[in-house]
Coordinates of N, CA and C and ligand atoms in Angstrom, one line a residue:
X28 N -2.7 113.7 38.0 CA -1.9 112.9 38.9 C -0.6 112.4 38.2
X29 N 0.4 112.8 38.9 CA 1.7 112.2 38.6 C 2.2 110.5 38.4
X30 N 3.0 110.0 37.3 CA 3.3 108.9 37.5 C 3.3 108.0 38.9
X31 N 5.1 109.2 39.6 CA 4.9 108.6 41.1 C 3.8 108.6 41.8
X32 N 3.0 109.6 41.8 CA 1.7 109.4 42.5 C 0.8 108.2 42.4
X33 N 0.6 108.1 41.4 CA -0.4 106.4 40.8 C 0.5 105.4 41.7
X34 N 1.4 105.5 41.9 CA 2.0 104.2 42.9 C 2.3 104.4 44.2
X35 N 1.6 105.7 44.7 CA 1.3 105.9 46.3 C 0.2 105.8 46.9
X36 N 0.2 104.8 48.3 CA -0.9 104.0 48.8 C -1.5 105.2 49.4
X37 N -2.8 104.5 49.1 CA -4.0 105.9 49.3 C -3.9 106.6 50.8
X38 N -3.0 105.7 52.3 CA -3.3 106.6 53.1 C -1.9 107.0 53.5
X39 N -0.9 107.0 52.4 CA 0.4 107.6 52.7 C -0.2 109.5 52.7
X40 N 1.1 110.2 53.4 CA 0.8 111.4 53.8 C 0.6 112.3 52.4
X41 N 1.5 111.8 51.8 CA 1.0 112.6 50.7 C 0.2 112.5 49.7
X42 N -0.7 111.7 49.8 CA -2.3 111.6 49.4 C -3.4 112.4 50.7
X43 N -2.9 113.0 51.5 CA -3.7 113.7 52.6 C -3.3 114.9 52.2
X44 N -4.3 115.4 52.0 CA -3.9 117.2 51.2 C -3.5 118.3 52.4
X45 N -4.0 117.9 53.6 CA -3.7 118.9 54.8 C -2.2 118.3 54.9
X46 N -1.8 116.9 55.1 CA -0.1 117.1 55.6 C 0.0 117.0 53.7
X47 N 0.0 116.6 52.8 CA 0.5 117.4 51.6 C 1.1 118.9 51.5
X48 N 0.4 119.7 51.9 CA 0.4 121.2 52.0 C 1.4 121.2 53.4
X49 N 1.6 120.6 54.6 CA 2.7 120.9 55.3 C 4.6 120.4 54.7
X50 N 3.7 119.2 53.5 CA 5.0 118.4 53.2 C 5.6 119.6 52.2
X51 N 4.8 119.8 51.3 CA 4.9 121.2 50.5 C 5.6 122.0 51.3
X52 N 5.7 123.1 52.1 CA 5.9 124.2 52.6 C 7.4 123.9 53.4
X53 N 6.9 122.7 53.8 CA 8.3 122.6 54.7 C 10.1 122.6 53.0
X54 N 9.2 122.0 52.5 CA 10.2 121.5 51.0 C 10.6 122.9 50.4
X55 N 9.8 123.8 50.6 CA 9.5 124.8 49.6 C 11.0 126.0 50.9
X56 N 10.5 125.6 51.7 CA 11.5 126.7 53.0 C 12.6 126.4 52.8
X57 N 13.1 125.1 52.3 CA 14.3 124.3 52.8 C 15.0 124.5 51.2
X58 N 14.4 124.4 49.9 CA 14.9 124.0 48.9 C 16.0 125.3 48.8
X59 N 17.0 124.7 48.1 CA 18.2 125.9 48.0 C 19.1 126.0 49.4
X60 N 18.8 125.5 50.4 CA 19.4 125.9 51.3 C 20.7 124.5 51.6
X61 N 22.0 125.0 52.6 CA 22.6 124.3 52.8 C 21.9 123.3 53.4
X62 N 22.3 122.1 53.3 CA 21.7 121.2 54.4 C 20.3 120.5 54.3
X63 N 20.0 121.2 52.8 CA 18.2 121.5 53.0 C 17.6 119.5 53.1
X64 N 18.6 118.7 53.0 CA 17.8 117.4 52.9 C 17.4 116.9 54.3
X65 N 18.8 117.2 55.3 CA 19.1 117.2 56.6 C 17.6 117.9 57.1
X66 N 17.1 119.1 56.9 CA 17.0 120.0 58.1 C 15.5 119.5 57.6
X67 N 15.0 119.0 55.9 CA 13.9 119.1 55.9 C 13.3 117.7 56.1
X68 N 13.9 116.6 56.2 CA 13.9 115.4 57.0 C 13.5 115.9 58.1
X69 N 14.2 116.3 58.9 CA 14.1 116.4 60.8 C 12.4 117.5 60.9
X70 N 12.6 118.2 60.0 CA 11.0 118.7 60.2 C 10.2 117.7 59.8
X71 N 10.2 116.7 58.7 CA 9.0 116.5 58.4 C 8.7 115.2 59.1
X72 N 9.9 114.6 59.5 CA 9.6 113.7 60.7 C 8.7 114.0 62.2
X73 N 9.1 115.4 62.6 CA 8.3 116.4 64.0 C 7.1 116.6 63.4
X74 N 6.9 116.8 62.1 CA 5.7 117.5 62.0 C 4.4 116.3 61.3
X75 N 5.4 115.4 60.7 CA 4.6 114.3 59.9 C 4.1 113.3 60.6
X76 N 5.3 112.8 61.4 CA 5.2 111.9 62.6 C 6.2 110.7 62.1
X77 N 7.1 110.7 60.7 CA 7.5 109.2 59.9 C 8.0 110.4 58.8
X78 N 8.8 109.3 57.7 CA 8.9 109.2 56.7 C 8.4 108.2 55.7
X79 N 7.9 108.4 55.1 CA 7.5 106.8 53.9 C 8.3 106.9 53.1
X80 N 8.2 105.7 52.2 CA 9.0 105.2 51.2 C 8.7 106.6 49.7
X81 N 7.5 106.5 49.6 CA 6.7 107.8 48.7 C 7.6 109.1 49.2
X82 N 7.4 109.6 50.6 CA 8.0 110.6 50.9 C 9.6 111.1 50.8
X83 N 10.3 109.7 50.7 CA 11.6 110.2 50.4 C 11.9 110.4 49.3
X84 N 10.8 109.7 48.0 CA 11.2 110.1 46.7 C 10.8 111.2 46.2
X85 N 9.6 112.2 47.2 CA 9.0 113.4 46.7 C 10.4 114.3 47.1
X86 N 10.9 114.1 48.3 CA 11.2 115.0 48.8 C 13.2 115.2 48.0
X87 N 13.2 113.7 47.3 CA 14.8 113.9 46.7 C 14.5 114.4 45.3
X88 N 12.9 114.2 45.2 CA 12.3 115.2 44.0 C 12.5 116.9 43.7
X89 N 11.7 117.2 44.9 CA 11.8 118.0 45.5 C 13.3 119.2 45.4
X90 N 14.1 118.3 46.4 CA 15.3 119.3 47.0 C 16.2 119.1 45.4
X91 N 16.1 118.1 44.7 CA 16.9 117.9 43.7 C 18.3 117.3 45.0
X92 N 18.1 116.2 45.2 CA 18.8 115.2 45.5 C 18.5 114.1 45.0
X93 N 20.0 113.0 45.1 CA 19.5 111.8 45.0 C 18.6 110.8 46.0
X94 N 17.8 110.2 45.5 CA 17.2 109.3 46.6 C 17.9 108.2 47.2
X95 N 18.7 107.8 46.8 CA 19.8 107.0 47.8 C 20.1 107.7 48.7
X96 N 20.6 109.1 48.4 CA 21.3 110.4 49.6 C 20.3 110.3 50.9
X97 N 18.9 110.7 50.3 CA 17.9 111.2 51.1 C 17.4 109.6 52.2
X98 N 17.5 108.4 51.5 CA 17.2 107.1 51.9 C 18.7 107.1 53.0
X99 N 19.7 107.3 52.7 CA 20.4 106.9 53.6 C 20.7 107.7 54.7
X100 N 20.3 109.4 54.8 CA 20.1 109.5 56.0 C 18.7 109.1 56.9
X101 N 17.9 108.7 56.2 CA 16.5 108.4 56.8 C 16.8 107.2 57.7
X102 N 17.9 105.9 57.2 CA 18.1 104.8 57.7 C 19.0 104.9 58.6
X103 N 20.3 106.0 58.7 CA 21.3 106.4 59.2 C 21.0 106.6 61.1
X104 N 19.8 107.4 61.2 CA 19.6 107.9 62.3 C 18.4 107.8 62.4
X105 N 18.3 107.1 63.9 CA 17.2 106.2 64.6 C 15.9 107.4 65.0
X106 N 16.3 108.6 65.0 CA 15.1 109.5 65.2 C 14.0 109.3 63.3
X107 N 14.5 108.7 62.6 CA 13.7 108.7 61.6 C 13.1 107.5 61.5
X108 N 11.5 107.2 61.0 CA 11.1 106.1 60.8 C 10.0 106.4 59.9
X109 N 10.2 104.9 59.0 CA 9.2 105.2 58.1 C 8.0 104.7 58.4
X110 N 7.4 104.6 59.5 CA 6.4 104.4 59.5 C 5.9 104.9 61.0
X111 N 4.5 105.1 61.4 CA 4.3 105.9 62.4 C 4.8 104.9 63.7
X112 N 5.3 106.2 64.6 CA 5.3 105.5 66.2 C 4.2 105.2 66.8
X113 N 3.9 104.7 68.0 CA 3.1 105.2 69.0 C 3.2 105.9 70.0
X114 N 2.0 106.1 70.1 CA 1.7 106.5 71.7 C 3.1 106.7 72.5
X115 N 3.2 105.6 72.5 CA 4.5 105.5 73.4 C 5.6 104.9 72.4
X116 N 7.0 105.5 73.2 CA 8.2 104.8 72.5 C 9.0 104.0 72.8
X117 N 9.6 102.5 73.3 CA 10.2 101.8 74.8 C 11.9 101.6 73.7
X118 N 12.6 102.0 74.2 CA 13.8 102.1 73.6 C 14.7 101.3 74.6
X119 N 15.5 100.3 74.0 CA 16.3 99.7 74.6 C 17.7 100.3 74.6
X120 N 18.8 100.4 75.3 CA 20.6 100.6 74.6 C 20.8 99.5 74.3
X121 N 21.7 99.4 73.3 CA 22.2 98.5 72.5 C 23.9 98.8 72.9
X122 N 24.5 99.7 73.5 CA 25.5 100.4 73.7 C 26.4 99.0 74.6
X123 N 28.0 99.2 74.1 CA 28.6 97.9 75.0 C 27.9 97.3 76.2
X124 N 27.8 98.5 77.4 CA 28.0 98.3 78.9 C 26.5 98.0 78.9
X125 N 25.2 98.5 78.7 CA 24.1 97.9 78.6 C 23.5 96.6 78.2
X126 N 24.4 96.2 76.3 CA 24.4 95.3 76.2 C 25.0 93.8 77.1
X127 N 26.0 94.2 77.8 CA 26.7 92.9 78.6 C 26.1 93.3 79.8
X128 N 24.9 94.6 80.3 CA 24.2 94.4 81.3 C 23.2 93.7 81.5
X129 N 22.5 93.2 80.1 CA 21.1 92.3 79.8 C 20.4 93.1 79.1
X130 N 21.0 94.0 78.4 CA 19.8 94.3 77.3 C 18.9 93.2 76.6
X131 N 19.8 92.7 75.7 CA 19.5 91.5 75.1 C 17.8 90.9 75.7
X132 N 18.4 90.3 76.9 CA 17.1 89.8 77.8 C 16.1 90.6 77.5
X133 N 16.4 91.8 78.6 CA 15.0 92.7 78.7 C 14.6 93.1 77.5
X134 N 15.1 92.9 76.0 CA 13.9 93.3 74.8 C 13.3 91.7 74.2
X135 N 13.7 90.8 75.1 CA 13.0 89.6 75.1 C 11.8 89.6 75.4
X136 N 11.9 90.1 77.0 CA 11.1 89.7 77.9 C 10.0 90.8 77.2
X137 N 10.4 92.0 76.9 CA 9.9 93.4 75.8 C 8.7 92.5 75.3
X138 N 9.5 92.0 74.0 CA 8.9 91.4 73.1 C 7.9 90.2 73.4
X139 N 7.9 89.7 74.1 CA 6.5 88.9 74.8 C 5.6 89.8 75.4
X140 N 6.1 90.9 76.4 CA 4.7 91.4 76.9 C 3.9 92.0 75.7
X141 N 4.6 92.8 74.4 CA 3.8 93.3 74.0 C 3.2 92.6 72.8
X142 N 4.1 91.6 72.8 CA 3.3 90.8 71.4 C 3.7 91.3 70.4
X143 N 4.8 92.2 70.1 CA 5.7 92.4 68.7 C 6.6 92.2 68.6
X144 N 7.4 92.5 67.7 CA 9.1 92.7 67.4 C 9.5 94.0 67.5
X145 N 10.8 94.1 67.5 CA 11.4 95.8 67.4 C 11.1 96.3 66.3
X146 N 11.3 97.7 66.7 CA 10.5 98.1 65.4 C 9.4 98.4 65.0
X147 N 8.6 97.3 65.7 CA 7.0 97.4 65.7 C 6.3 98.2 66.9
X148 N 5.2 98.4 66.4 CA 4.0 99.2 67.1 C 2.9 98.2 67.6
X149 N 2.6 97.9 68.7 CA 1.7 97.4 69.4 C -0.3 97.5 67.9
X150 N -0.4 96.7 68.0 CA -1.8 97.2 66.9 C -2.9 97.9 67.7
X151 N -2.9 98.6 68.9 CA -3.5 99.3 69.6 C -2.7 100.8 68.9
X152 N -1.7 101.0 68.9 CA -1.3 102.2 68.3 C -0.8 102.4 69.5
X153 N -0.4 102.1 70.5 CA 0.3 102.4 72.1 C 1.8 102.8 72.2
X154 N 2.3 101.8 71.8 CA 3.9 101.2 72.1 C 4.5 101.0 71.0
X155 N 5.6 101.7 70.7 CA 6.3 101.3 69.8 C 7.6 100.5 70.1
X156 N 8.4 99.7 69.9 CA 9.9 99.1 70.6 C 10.6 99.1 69.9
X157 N 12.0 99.6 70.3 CA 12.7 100.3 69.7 C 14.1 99.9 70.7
X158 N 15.5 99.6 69.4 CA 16.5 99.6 70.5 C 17.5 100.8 69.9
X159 N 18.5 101.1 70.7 CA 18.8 102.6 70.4 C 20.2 102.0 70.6
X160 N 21.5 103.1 70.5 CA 22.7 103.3 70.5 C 22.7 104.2 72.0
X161 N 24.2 104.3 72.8 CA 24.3 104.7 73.8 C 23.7 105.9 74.2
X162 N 23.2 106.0 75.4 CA 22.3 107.1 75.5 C 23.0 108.0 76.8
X163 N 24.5 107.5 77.2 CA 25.2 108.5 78.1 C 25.3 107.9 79.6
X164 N 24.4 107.0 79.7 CA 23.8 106.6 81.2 C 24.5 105.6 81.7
X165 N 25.7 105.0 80.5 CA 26.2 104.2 81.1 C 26.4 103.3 82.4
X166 N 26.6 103.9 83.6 CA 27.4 103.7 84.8 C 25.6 102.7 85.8
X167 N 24.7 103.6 84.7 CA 23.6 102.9 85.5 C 23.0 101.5 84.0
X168 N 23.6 101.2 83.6 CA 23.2 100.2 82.7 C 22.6 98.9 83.3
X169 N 21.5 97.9 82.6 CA 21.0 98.5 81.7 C 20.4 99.0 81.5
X170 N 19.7 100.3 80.2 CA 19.1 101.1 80.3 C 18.0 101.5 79.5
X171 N 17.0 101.7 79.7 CA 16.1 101.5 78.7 C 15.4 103.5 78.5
X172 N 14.7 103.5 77.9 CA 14.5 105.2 77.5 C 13.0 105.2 77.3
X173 N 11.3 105.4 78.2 CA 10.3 105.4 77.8 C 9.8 106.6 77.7
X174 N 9.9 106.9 76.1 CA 9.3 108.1 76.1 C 10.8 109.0 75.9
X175 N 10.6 110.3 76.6 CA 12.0 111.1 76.6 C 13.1 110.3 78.3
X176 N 11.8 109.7 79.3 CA 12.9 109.3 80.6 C 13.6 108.2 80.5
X177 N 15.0 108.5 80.9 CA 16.1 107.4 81.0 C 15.5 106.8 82.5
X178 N 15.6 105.5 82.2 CA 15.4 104.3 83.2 C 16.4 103.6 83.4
X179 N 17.4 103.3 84.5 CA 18.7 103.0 84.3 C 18.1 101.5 85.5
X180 N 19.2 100.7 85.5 CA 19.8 99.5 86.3 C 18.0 98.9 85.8
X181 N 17.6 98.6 85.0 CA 16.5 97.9 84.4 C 16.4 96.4 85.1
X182 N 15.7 96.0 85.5 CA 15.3 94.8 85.7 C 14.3 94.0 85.6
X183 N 14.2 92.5 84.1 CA 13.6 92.4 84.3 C 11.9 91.8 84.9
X184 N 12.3 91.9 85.7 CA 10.8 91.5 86.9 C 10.6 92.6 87.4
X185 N 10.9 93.9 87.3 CA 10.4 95.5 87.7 C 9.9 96.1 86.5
X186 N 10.6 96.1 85.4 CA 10.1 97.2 84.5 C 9.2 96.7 83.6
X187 N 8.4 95.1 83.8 CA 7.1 95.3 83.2 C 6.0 96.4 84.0
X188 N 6.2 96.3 85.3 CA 5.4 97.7 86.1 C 6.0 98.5 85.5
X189 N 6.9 99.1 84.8 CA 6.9 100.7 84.1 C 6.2 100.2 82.7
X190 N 6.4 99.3 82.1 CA 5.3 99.2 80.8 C 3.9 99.2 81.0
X191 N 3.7 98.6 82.1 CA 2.2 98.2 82.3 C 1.5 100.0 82.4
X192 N 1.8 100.8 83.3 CA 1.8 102.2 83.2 C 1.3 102.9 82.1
X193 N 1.9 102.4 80.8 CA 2.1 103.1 80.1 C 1.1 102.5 78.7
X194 N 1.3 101.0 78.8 CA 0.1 99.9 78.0 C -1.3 99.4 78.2
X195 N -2.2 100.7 79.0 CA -2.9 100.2 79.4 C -4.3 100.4 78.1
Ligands
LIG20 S1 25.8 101.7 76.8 FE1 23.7 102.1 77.4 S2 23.8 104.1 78.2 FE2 25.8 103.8 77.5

């Protein structure tokens, strides 16, 4: 066992020898190549489900980058997280025209039904909340995103019925 290794928690991914061997392979496809920090990020997020703190140091190990490099695109863009989603994903816009439509509010009102903060996962493993950057939908703001579907003109005293749906 590796230095680093003695200081990764027993149920990070790479103490799991089956996604070890995918974190492996995906590293092993990508090393050398343009881009390879970028491209092997975005796989091992689809394929891992997250990035951990362990995982970005194997992987700036790995590609021979720096780990600040590899840390700062992980933090950069919201499709990465270091820690697992759930079930479900409830994404707010944060974008101007959303925000001065009540976003604000509705990850309030968010944040009571489900009993977390952003960022967090419901401790059922369900719901994850999450607020996002403009998602295009403008003209129907505000807009929330569950899952891949855009939910526009949000209101809320209607869209706990689209969480309820989805939190059960
Ligand atoms: S500002 Fe929310 S969709 Fe554009």
């Amino acid at each position: 066992m590796s230095r680093l290794e003695k200081n990764i928690p027993t149920d990070d991914p790479l103490m799991n020898a089956e996604k070890r061997a995918v974190i492996d392979r995906i590293l092993a496809d990508n090393a050398g190549k343009d881009g390879a920090v970028m491209v092997a990020l975005n796989e091992l997020q689809s394929e891992i489900g997250y990035i951990s703190e362990p995982m970005e140091v194997y992987v700036a190990k790995k590609l021979k980058a720096p780990v600040s490099a590899v840390h700062g695109v992980t933090t950069f863009y919201s499709f990465f997280t270091n820690r697992p989603r759930g079930k479900h994903t409830l994404k707010f816009c944060l974008g101007t025209a959303c925000y001065v439509g009540g976003t604000p509010q509705l990850i309030e009102k968010a944040k009571q039904l489900l009993g977390i903060d952003v960022g967090q996962t419901t401790p059922d493993g369900n719901v994850t909340l999450e607020v996002c950057r403009c998602v295009g939908a403008c003209s129907q703001a505000p807009v929330m995103v569950l899952d891949d579907e855009v939910e526009g003109r949000v209101r809320a005293n209607t869209f706990p019925e689209l969480l309820a749906a989805v939190n059960k």
